[in-house]
Every structure is written in C-alpha cells, then in structure tokens.
N, CA and C of each residue as an Amber inpcrd file, in Angstrom:
protein
   531
  21.7320000 -60.8650000  76.8270000  20.3420000 -60.3690000  77.3500000
  19.8830000 -60.5560000  76.1840000  18.8720000 -61.8500000  76.8560000
  17.4710000 -61.3980000  75.3980000  16.4590000 -60.5430000  75.4910000
  16.1650000 -60.1830000  77.2780000  14.9030000 -59.7490000  77.4730000
  15.8000000 -58.2800000  77.5970000  16.6960000 -58.0080000  78.2470000
  16.8940000 -56.4820000  78.9650000  17.9880000 -56.3910000  78.1760000
  18.0720000 -55.0130000  77.8030000  19.4810000 -54.0130000  77.6110000
  19.5690000 -52.9860000  79.0770000  21.3300000 -52.9270000  78.9600000
  21.5330000 -51.7940000  79.7500000  21.7430000 -50.4710000  79.0620000
  22.6470000 -49.2780000  79.5690000  22.7810000 -48.6060000  79.2570000
  23.7320000 -48.4490000  78.3210000  24.9110000 -49.4570000  78.0620000
  25.6970000 -50.0900000  77.3620000  25.4530000 -52.0490000  77.4630000
  25.9480000 -51.6960000  76.2140000  25.6610000 -53.8080000  75.4910000
  26.5890000 -54.3440000  75.6920000  26.8450000 -55.5310000  75.5750000
  28.5410000 -56.1980000  75.3860000  28.6750000 -57.2430000  74.4090000
  28.9680000 -57.2380000  73.0850000  28.5820000 -58.1450000  72.0350000
  30.1930000 -58.5280000  71.4670000  30.0380000 -59.2730000  70.6310000
  31.4300000 -59.3680000  70.0440000  32.5430000 -58.5070000  69.8990000
  31.7780000 -57.3510000  69.5810000  33.1600000 -56.8010000  69.3250000
  33.2120000 -55.9060000  70.6810000  33.4700000 -56.1010000  72.0250000
  33.3890000 -55.6610000  72.5730000  32.3680000 -54.7280000  73.5250000
  32.2660000 -53.5130000  74.0750000  30.9860000 -53.1190000  74.5050000
  30.2890000 -51.9130000  74.2170000  29.5020000 -51.5880000  73.8030000
  28.5740000 -50.1870000  72.4360000  27.4390000 -50.2910000  73.0560000
  27.4730000 -48.9200000  73.3360000  26.0740000 -47.8090000  73.5120000
  25.1550000 -48.4110000  73.4020000  24.3030000 -48.6860000  74.2030000
  22.8420000 -49.4260000  73.3600000  21.4320000 -47.9480000  74.1160000
  20.6740000 -48.4360000  75.0690000  20.3580000 -47.8480000  75.7670000
  20.4710000 -46.0190000  75.7880000  21.5010000 -45.9220000  76.1810000
  22.4660000 -44.8160000  75.8710000  23.5380000 -44.8290000  75.0870000
  23.2320000 -43.2440000  73.8760000  23.9000000 -43.8350000  72.9420000
  24.7570000 -42.5860000  73.0250000  25.2120000 -41.8210000  74.1100000
  26.0630000 -41.7660000  73.9310000  26.1770000 -40.5900000  75.7700000
  27.2110000 -40.1300000  76.2840000  27.2200000 -38.9110000  77.1150000
  28.1640000 -38.8320000  77.6590000  28.4390000 -37.9940000  78.5350000
  29.3150000 -36.6080000  78.6480000  29.8730000 -36.5550000  80.2850000
  30.7380000 -36.8770000  80.2280000  31.3920000 -37.2950000  82.1680000
  32.0100000 -35.4900000  82.6260000  31.4700000 -35.3020000  83.6420000
  32.3650000 -33.6910000  83.8860000  33.7180000 -33.6760000  84.4760000
  34.2230000 -32.6270000  83.6980000  35.8410000 -32.4880000  83.9850000
  36.1190000 -33.6250000  84.9380000  35.3810000 -32.8590000  86.3750000
  35.7850000 -33.8420000  87.5770000  35.0990000 -34.6990000  87.9330000
  34.6760000 -35.2360000  87.0910000  34.7780000 -36.8660000  86.8380000
  33.3460000 -37.5820000  88.2070000  32.6280000 -36.3510000  88.4230000
  31.9430000 -37.0250000  89.7130000  30.5080000 -36.5190000  88.8350000
  30.3430000 -36.6150000  87.5350000  28.9890000 -36.1920000  87.5290000
  28.7090000 -37.0010000  85.4770000  27.5200000 -38.1250000  85.3800000
  27.6480000 -38.4300000  84.4810000  26.3500000 -38.1140000  83.5670000
  26.5070000 -37.2970000  82.3480000  25.1960000 -37.2670000  82.0500000
  24.4040000 -37.7580000  80.7260000  24.0650000 -39.0440000  80.7350000
  23.8490000 -40.2900000  79.7670000  22.2360000 -39.6830000  78.9310000
  22.4320000 -39.7400000  76.9950000  22.0330000 -39.0370000  76.3990000
  21.1400000 -40.0680000  75.6450000  19.8070000 -40.6650000  76.1750000
  19.0840000 -42.3250000  75.8410000  18.9720000 -41.7800000  74.4670000
  18.2790000 -43.2890000  74.2540000  18.4890000 -43.2630000  72.6240000
  16.9420000 -43.4690000  72.2220000  16.7700000 -42.2020000  71.4350000
  14.8470000 -42.1050000  71.4860000  14.1550000 -42.7070000  70.5030000
  12.8480000 -43.0810000  70.6830000  12.2190000 -44.3270000  69.7320000
  11.9850000 -45.7120000  70.4480000  13.0610000 -46.7220000  71.4200000
  13.4970000 -47.1130000  72.0920000  11.8640000 -46.7400000  72.7480000
  11.3130000 -48.8230000  72.8070000  10.0790000 -49.3990000  72.7420000
   9.8460000 -50.3530000  74.0610000   8.9220000 -50.8060000  75.1460000
   9.7580000 -52.1540000  76.2110000   8.6160000 -52.9190000  75.2460000
   8.6980000 -54.1370000  75.1480000   8.0590000 -55.3120000  74.7160000
   6.3770000 -54.6460000  74.2900000   5.6020000 -53.7400000  75.7360000
   4.4710000 -53.4420000  75.7220000   3.8330000 -52.7050000  75.3930000
   5.4170000 -52.2380000  73.9580000   4.7270000 -51.0180000  73.8130000
   5.0120000 -49.2630000  74.3360000   5.5140000 -49.2670000  75.3550000
   5.3310000 -47.8810000  76.4560000   6.7290000 -47.3130000  76.4750000
   7.3950000 -46.3010000  76.3510000   8.2160000 -45.5520000  75.6200000
   9.1170000 -45.8890000  76.8390000  10.3660000 -46.1400000  76.6560000
  11.4870000 -46.2360000  77.0990000  11.9490000 -44.4330000  77.8170000
  12.4460000 -44.2600000  78.9040000  12.8490000 -43.1890000  78.7600000
  14.3170000 -42.9110000  80.3020000  13.8970000 -41.7220000  80.9410000
  14.8600000 -41.8130000  81.9570000  14.6210000 -41.5760000  83.2170000
  12.9590000 -42.0700000  83.1080000  12.2870000 -42.2210000  84.6160000
  12.5150000 -44.5230000  84.9050000  13.2410000 -44.4430000  83.7730000
  13.2100000 -46.0750000  83.6720000  14.1790000 -46.2730000  84.4730000
  15.1350000 -45.6380000  83.4800000  16.5270000 -45.6660000  84.1500000
  16.7040000 -45.7120000  85.9250000  16.3240000 -44.4010000  86.1290000
  16.1860000 -43.4320000  87.2900000  15.6130000 -44.8210000  88.1640000
  14.6240000 -45.5130000  88.0120000  13.8110000 -46.5460000  89.0520000
  14.4370000 -47.7350000  89.3360000  15.3230000 -48.2390000  88.0160000
  16.2730000 -49.3260000  88.1780000  17.5330000 -49.1170000  88.7710000
  18.1400000 -48.1230000  88.9910000  18.9850000 -47.9140000  89.6810000
  18.4240000 -48.2410000  91.3310000  17.3080000 -46.9370000  91.2930000
  16.8400000 -46.6170000  92.4190000  16.4470000 -47.6010000  93.3170000
  16.1150000 -48.5390000  92.1320000  15.4320000 -49.8450000  92.8350000
  16.6370000 -50.9630000  93.6390000  17.9770000 -50.9520000  92.5540000
  18.6770000 -51.4770000  92.7160000  19.9260000 -51.9030000  94.1810000
  19.7170000 -50.1150000  94.1990000  19.8670000 -49.5590000  95.4290000
  19.3720000 -49.4710000  96.7970000  18.1250000 -49.7590000  96.7790000
  16.9200000 -49.5150000  98.0190000  17.7840000 -50.3240000  99.1110000
  17.1320000 -50.0860000 100.2480000  17.6000000 -50.7030000 101.1250000
  17.1710000 -52.1730000 101.4410000  16.0870000 -52.9320000 100.7830000
  15.5010000 -54.1770000 101.0210000  15.9750000 -54.8310000  99.1240000
  17.1220000 -54.1300000  98.5730000  17.7810000 -54.3540000  97.5000000
  18.2850000 -55.6420000  98.4820000  18.6850000 -56.9140000  97.0430000
  19.2360000 -58.1880000  97.4940000  20.0230000 -58.0070000  95.5170000
  20.3820000 -57.4710000  95.0660000  21.0710000 -57.2340000  93.8610000
  22.8470000 -57.4340000  94.3870000  23.3930000 -57.9670000  93.7450000
  24.7910000 -58.7260000  94.7160000  25.3920000 -57.3400000  93.5140000
  25.3850000 -56.3580000  93.0900000  26.2670000 -55.3670000  92.9480000
  25.6700000 -53.7610000  93.5750000  24.5970000 -54.0460000  95.0250000
  24.0040000 -53.1450000  95.6590000  25.4770000 -52.3990000  96.2780000
  26.1340000 -52.8570000  96.6090000  27.6330000 -51.5430000  97.9490000
  28.0170000 -51.3910000  96.3070000  28.4100000 -51.9310000  95.3370000
  29.5130000 -50.2880000  94.6550000  28.5900000 -49.8270000  94.2720000
  26.6930000 -50.3680000  93.8530000  26.1790000 -48.2870000  93.3940000
  26.3720000 -47.2360000  94.5670000  25.4830000 -48.0900000  95.5250000
  26.2580000 -47.4240000  97.0400000  27.4640000 -46.5170000  97.5060000
  28.1890000 -47.3700000  96.9430000  29.6330000 -46.5840000  97.3130000
  29.6880000 -45.1780000  96.5360000  29.3180000 -45.3100000  95.0550000
  30.2300000 -44.2550000  94.0150000  28.6490000 -43.3990000  94.0400000
  27.6210000 -43.7970000  93.3400000  25.6840000 -42.6590000  93.3550000
  25.3840000 -42.3740000  94.9180000  26.2760000 -40.3800000  94.6640000
  24.9070000 -39.2890000  95.6110000  23.8260000 -39.8590000  95.2030000
  23.2720000 -39.6170000  93.7290000  22.3720000 -40.3450000  93.7300000
  21.6670000 -39.4270000  92.1790000  20.2990000 -39.8860000  91.2690000
  20.8810000 -40.2070000  90.0560000  18.5690000 -39.2260000  89.7740000
  19.1860000 -37.6760000  88.5280000  18.1800000 -36.9000000  88.4630000
  18.2520000 -37.0460000  87.3470000  16.9020000 -36.8350000  86.7580000
  15.5150000 -37.4260000  85.6380000  16.0730000 -35.4320000  85.0800000
  16.7750000 -35.1190000  83.8010000  16.9110000 -34.0800000  82.9780000
  15.9360000 -33.5940000  82.2450000  15.2310000 -34.1270000  81.7440000
  13.8320000 -34.6140000  80.7580000  13.7120000 -36.0220000  80.3500000
  13.3140000 -36.3290000  79.9870000  13.1340000 -37.4130000  79.2310000
  13.7640000 -38.2720000  78.0430000  15.1470000 -38.1830000  78.2060000
  16.0560000 -38.4230000  76.9250000  17.3970000 -38.2090000  77.7080000
  17.6630000 -37.7400000  78.9330000  18.6140000 -37.8540000  79.6060000
  18.6830000 -38.1340000  81.2350000  19.8270000 -38.4740000  81.7810000
  20.5050000 -38.9050000  82.8820000  20.7650000 -38.4950000  83.5770000
  20.9790000 -38.2620000  84.6020000  22.2150000 -37.7140000  85.1510000
  22.1450000 -38.1830000  86.6480000  24.2010000 -38.9830000  86.5620000
  24.2230000 -39.8060000  87.3610000  24.8410000 -38.7280000  88.7150000
  25.1740000 -38.6530000  89.5190000  25.6200000 -38.5870000  90.2830000
  26.6610000 -38.6650000  91.3680000  27.8090000 -38.7170000  91.4440000
  28.5780000 -39.7830000  91.4790000  29.4910000 -38.9550000  93.0980000
  29.9070000 -39.7430000  93.7540000  30.6370000 -39.4020000  95.1410000
  31.9110000 -38.9220000  94.5660000  32.0100000 -39.7130000  94.0270000
  34.2170000 -39.2500000  93.1210000  33.9710000 -39.9340000  91.7760000
  35.0190000 -39.6720000  90.9850000  35.1850000 -40.0620000  89.8180000
  34.8670000 -42.5150000  90.0840000  34.0890000 -42.5530000  89.2970000
  33.4960000 -44.2560000  88.6460000  33.7040000 -44.5560000  88.0330000
  35.8620000 -44.7720000  87.7160000  35.9600000 -45.6150000  86.3270000
  35.1330000 -47.3560000  86.1010000  34.7080000 -47.7100000  87.2150000
  34.2410000 -48.8820000  87.0180000  33.4780000 -49.4110000  86.3900000
  32.3200000 -47.7500000  86.4590000  30.9170000 -47.8580000  85.6230000
  30.9900000 -48.7180000  84.4430000  32.4770000 -47.9530000  83.7320000
  32.7340000 -48.1910000  82.5560000  33.7510000 -49.6050000  81.6520000
  34.1640000 -49.5000000  82.5140000  35.3080000 -50.8210000  82.8830000
  35.3000000 -52.4460000  83.1700000  34.0630000 -52.4420000  84.0440000
  33.6000000 -53.5370000  84.2560000  32.7190000 -53.4690000  83.4150000
  32.6030000 -55.0790000  83.8070000  30.8370000 -55.3000000  82.9910000
  29.8730000 -55.3680000  83.7170000  29.4300000 -55.1200000  84.9710000
  28.5420000 -55.1970000  85.5580000  27.8100000 -53.9410000  85.7540000
  28.3060000 -52.8340000  85.8170000  27.2430000 -51.6030000  86.5790000
  26.4090000 -50.9000000  85.2180000  27.5550000 -50.5540000  83.8420000
  26.8150000 -50.2640000  82.8860000  25.9310000 -51.1600000  82.1010000
  26.1990000 -52.3770000  82.3390000  24.9770000 -52.8530000  81.7560000
  24.2020000 -53.9270000  82.3730000  23.6230000 -53.1310000  84.2050000
  22.4250000 -53.2230000  84.9160000  21.1680000 -53.4650000  83.3840000
  19.9110000 -53.9970000  83.7920000  19.2990000 -53.6740000  82.8100000
  18.2890000 -53.2530000  83.1510000  17.5860000 -52.5140000  82.1170000
  16.8740000 -51.0990000  82.4690000  15.3000000 -52.0150000  82.5600000
  14.4250000 -51.8420000  83.3990000  13.2470000 -52.2390000  83.6310000
  12.6340000 -51.1740000  83.6510000  11.8160000 -51.4570000  83.4180000
  10.3660000 -50.5610000  82.8030000   9.2820000 -50.0500000  84.1200000
   9.5670000 -48.8380000  84.2940000   8.5220000 -48.8370000  85.7150000
   7.8650000 -48.7030000  85.7700000   7.2270000 -47.9770000  85.0540000
   5.5540000 -48.3980000  85.5780000   4.9570000 -50.1680000  84.7790000
   5.1200000 -50.8640000  84.4260000   5.2600000 -52.1770000  84.4020000
   5.8260000 -52.3940000  85.5810000   6.2920000 -52.5030000  86.3940000
   7.0050000 -53.0210000  87.1850000   6.8670000 -52.6300000  88.7410000
   6.1840000 -51.6640000  88.5540000   4.9620000 -51.6350000  89.8630000
   3.9440000 -52.0030000  89.5270000   3.3750000 -51.6950000  88.4690000
   1.5330000 -52.2960000  88.6360000   1.9240000 -54.2130000  88.6570000
   3.0140000 -55.1590000  88.4800000   3.3660000 -56.0160000  88.7640000
   3.7300000 -56.2220000  90.5050000   4.8810000 -55.5810000  90.7310000
   5.5420000 -55.7750000  91.6240000   6.5650000 -56.5890000  91.8790000
   7.4780000 -56.8250000  92.7260000   9.1110000 -57.7470000  92.3170000
   8.7040000 -59.5470000  91.6740000   7.4920000 -60.0960000  93.0060000
   7.1990000 -61.0350000  92.5960000   7.2750000 -60.8640000  91.1160000
   6.0110000 -60.6210000  90.1420000   5.2220000 -60.4230000  89.2200000
   5.9640000 -60.3120000  88.5000000   6.8650000 -59.2130000  88.2360000
   7.9970000 -58.6660000  87.4920000   9.0130000 -60.0950000  87.1340000
   8.9390000 -60.8830000  88.6930000  10.3580000 -61.7840000  88.3660000
   9.3910000 -63.1310000  87.0810000   8.4590000 -63.4290000  87.9200000
   7.2100000 -64.1060000  86.5350000   7.3680000 -63.9150000  85.6940000
   7.2150000 -62.4390000  85.0850000   6.7620000 -62.0900000  83.8630000
   7.6820000 -60.9350000  83.4380000   9.0140000 -61.5670000  83.5040000
   9.8850000 -59.8700000  83.2480000   9.7800000 -59.1580000  81.1550000
  10.1930000 -57.9740000  81.3050000   9.3240000 -57.1880000  80.4040000
  11.0630000 -56.4650000  80.3350000  11.3780000 -56.0720000  78.6630000
  12.4600000 -55.1360000  79.1170000  12.5260000 -54.8430000  77.4050000
  13.6850000 -54.1060000  76.9060000  13.3170000 -53.1110000  75.8630000
  14.2050000 -53.9620000  75.1930000  15.4310000 -55.2590000  75.3690000
  16.1560000 -56.4660000  74.3340000  15.6830000 -56.3530000  72.6750000
  15.7570000 -57.7100000  72.6020000  15.8690000 -59.0000000  71.1520000
  15.0460000 -59.2010000  71.4600000  14.3980000 -59.8310000  72.3710000
  13.5560000 -60.8990000  72.1290000  12.8950000 -60.7170000  73.3100000
  11.3890000 -61.4430000  73.2680000  10.6000000 -61.2770000  74.2300000
  10.3160000 -62.5770000  75.3620000   9.9570000 -62.6370000  76.2760000
   9.1630000 -64.1550000  77.0660000   8.6740000 -64.3300000  76.8490000
   7.9590000 -65.6890000  76.2370000   6.6200000 -66.2350000  76.0280000
   5.6820000 -67.2640000  76.8580000   7.1470000 -67.7930000  77.0890000
   6.7040000 -69.3050000  77.9740000   7.9330000 -69.5970000  78.2460000
   7.7040000 -70.1470000  79.8980000   8.1960000 -71.0540000  80.9720000
   7.7050000 -72.1480000  81.2870000   8.7790000 -72.7270000  81.5560000
   7.9530000 -74.3680000  82.7110000   9.5680000 -74.4280000  83.5370000
   8.8840000 -73.7830000  84.9410000   9.8370000 -73.2360000  85.3910000
  10.7470000 -74.5740000  85.9780000  11.8800000 -74.8250000  86.0320000
  13.2100000 -75.8230000  86.1490000  13.5390000 -76.7320000  85.2450000
  12.9310000 -76.2970000  83.9290000  12.6640000 -77.0520000  82.6680000
  12.9060000 -76.1570000  81.6270000  12.7060000 -74.8670000  81.1590000
  13.0230000 -74.4850000  79.3410000  12.3570000 -73.0270000  80.1840000
  12.7510000 -72.2350000  78.6940000  12.2650000 -71.1480000  78.5800000
  13.1130000 -70.6110000  77.6440000  11.6760000 -70.2770000  76.4450000
  10.7310000 -69.8750000  75.7880000  11.4010000 -68.1910000  74.9860000
  11.5530000 -67.8140000  74.4030000  11.8300000 -66.4310000  73.6200000
  11.4130000 -65.9210000  72.4540000  10.7460000 -65.1550000  71.4980000
  11.1760000 -65.1360000  70.6140000  11.0300000 -63.8290000  70.4870000
  11.1580000 -63.3820000  69.0790000  12.0360000 -62.3320000  68.4660000
  11.1370000 -61.4550000  68.8290000  11.1990000 -59.5510000  68.7850000
  10.9580000 -58.4740000  69.1220000  11.0170000 -57.8430000  67.7480000
  10.1000000 -57.9020000  66.9610000  10.4170000 -56.9670000  65.7560000
  10.1670000 -55.2730000  66.4550000   9.8910000 -55.0380000  66.9670000
  10.0370000 -53.8870000  67.3970000  11.5160000 -53.2820000  67.9820000
  12.1350000 -53.9290000  68.5440000  13.9080000 -53.2040000  68.6490000
  14.8030000 -53.0010000  67.9070000  14.8700000 -51.9980000  69.5500000
  15.4260000 -50.5650000  68.6980000  16.6860000 -50.6090000  67.7610000
  17.0870000 -51.9580000  67.7320000  18.4030000 -51.8810000  66.6560000
  17.9890000 -53.2030000  65.4640000  17.0320000 -53.4600000  65.4040000
  16.4270000 -54.3690000  63.6540000  16.2480000 -55.5240000  64.8840000
  14.8810000 -56.1120000  64.2740000  14.3740000 -57.7430000  64.5970000
  15.6650000 -58.6930000  64.8700000  16.0200000 -59.2080000  65.4770000
  16.9390000 -60.6710000  65.2260000  16.0280000 -61.2550000  64.7580000
  17.8360000 -61.9190000  63.1260000  17.0180000 -63.0830000  61.9990000
  16.1420000 -64.1530000  63.0000000  16.9380000 -64.6760000  64.2720000
  16.7200000 -66.2640000  64.6960000  14.7330000 -65.3640000  65.2760000
  14.1480000 -66.5380000  65.2130000  12.6700000 -66.2370000  65.7880000
  12.3360000 -66.6190000  66.7110000  12.6740000 -67.9510000  66.9830000
  12.6040000 -68.1580000  68.5220000  13.8560000 -68.9340000  69.5960000
  13.3210000 -68.7410000  70.7270000  14.8290000 -68.9730000  71.4330000
  14.4420000 -70.2510000  72.7200000  14.1730000 -71.3320000  72.4180000
  14.4800000 -72.1830000  74.1080000  15.5220000 -72.2210000  74.9110000
  15.3230000 -71.7430000  75.4700000  16.4610000 -72.5290000  76.5980000
  16.2830000 -73.5190000  77.7120000  17.0560000 -74.4030000  77.2810000
  16.6530000 -75.8990000  78.2050000  17.1550000 -76.1480000  79.6060000
  16.7960000 -75.9130000  81.0380000  17.6480000 -75.8440000  82.0810000
  18.4700000 -77.8050000  82.2720000  19.5170000 -78.1570000  82.1040000
  19.4130000 -79.1050000  81.9270000  20.9590000 -80.0060000  83.0080000
  20.7650000 -80.0320000  83.9470000  21.5290000 -80.0310000  85.3610000
  22.9240000 -81.1890000  85.3100000  22.2900000 -81.7640000  84.2420000
  23.5510000 -83.0610000  84.2140000  24.8270000 -82.4120000  83.1930000
  25.6730000 -82.9340000  83.4800000  27.2010000 -82.1600000  82.7820000
  26.7520000 -82.9000000  81.1820000  27.2730000 -84.5840000  81.4370000
  27.0670000 -85.9970000  80.6270000  25.9950000 -85.0290000  79.7600000
  24.5060000 -84.8520000  79.7650000  23.7370000 -84.4890000  79.3820000
  23.4150000 -83.8220000  78.4040000  24.0710000 -82.2840000  79.1740000
  24.2840000 -81.3780000  78.0580000  25.2490000 -81.0630000  76.9540000
  26.1090000 -81.7610000  77.3330000  27.5000000 -82.0080000  76.5910000
  26.7400000 -83.1260000  75.2620000  26.2120000 -84.5960000  75.3000000
  25.2920000 -84.7410000  74.4280000  24.3690000 -83.8950000  73.9230000
  23.6940000 -83.0040000  74.4090000  22.5600000 -82.8400000  73.5210000
  23.2240000 -81.4610000  72.4030000
C-alpha cells in the first residue's frame, strides 16, 4: 500500500517485518507479543505506538465494522493489550497460524488513533494518513489519486517522488495506456 504499513508487509522477496520489528509467540500459541519499530512517525509527525495498533484492530472487530476479515479476527482474538508504547500483545482464543501464513491479517493497515478519532470514519476515508512510503496529496473521486513520497518514511524515502493512479474502467483504454 502507498499510504499504510501493517505489522508485516509484503515485498518482492515475500513477507517481512514492517511496523513490528519482531514478535514472540507463547509456547501454547495463544499469545503474540509484537515489538514495534521505534521512531516511526505518521505523515503528520505523530508517533506510531502500540495504542494505534490496538485501536486499529479493535476498530476492525467492532460491532459496526464492515471489514472483510472481521469474522476471522473475532474468531481468533480474545483481546489486544498495550504492554507499553512499543509492545502490543494479542491474546488469542487458540493458536492462530493464519495470522502469519495468509496475506490478510498481519498486513492490516495501521491507522493513527488520535487522527482517526479527530476526523471520524468519513473524514478519515476522505483524508487517509498512515506510516507508509507515500502520503495522499490530492484526489478526484472516480478519476485519479496523487501520492507524494514521504521523506520521513522509516525504511527510507522512496526514490520515486510522485505517483498518480488513474481510474480507467475501460480495459482496452487501460491496455493502450
């Protein structure tokens, strides 16, 4: 994703630690402690913390959530605890291999709690912000979205400075482009 990172990301070499620089799974497989990368900032300069991870997953599992994988999270997660600003604990109902073996769970985009709460769901959809390599700078609904490299990206600023995604519904036009 351009704007967001997950605890784990996927790249050309496969999955790799992203916002979580490491994790420890309890011997019974029912607890995962994620150690979060220090010094990561959201695009507005706010610090990324365990509170943001907890907020993100709690929001996905909320009763009013329409998230596609909500059921999977609800079936697997008992609760999420903030141990300290850089450690978040997933307490599971049982061992959950799918968290690491599928591309959907650990890659969940982490959102900034304070920013999201200040805008609400609708405002956040219109002006999303994350920790990813690019930040949203402009969009025209149904036509295009423009992103700009985020110089403060934890893995180093992207070499490409701007990206424009165009929505082209007609397949032959897309091919010609």
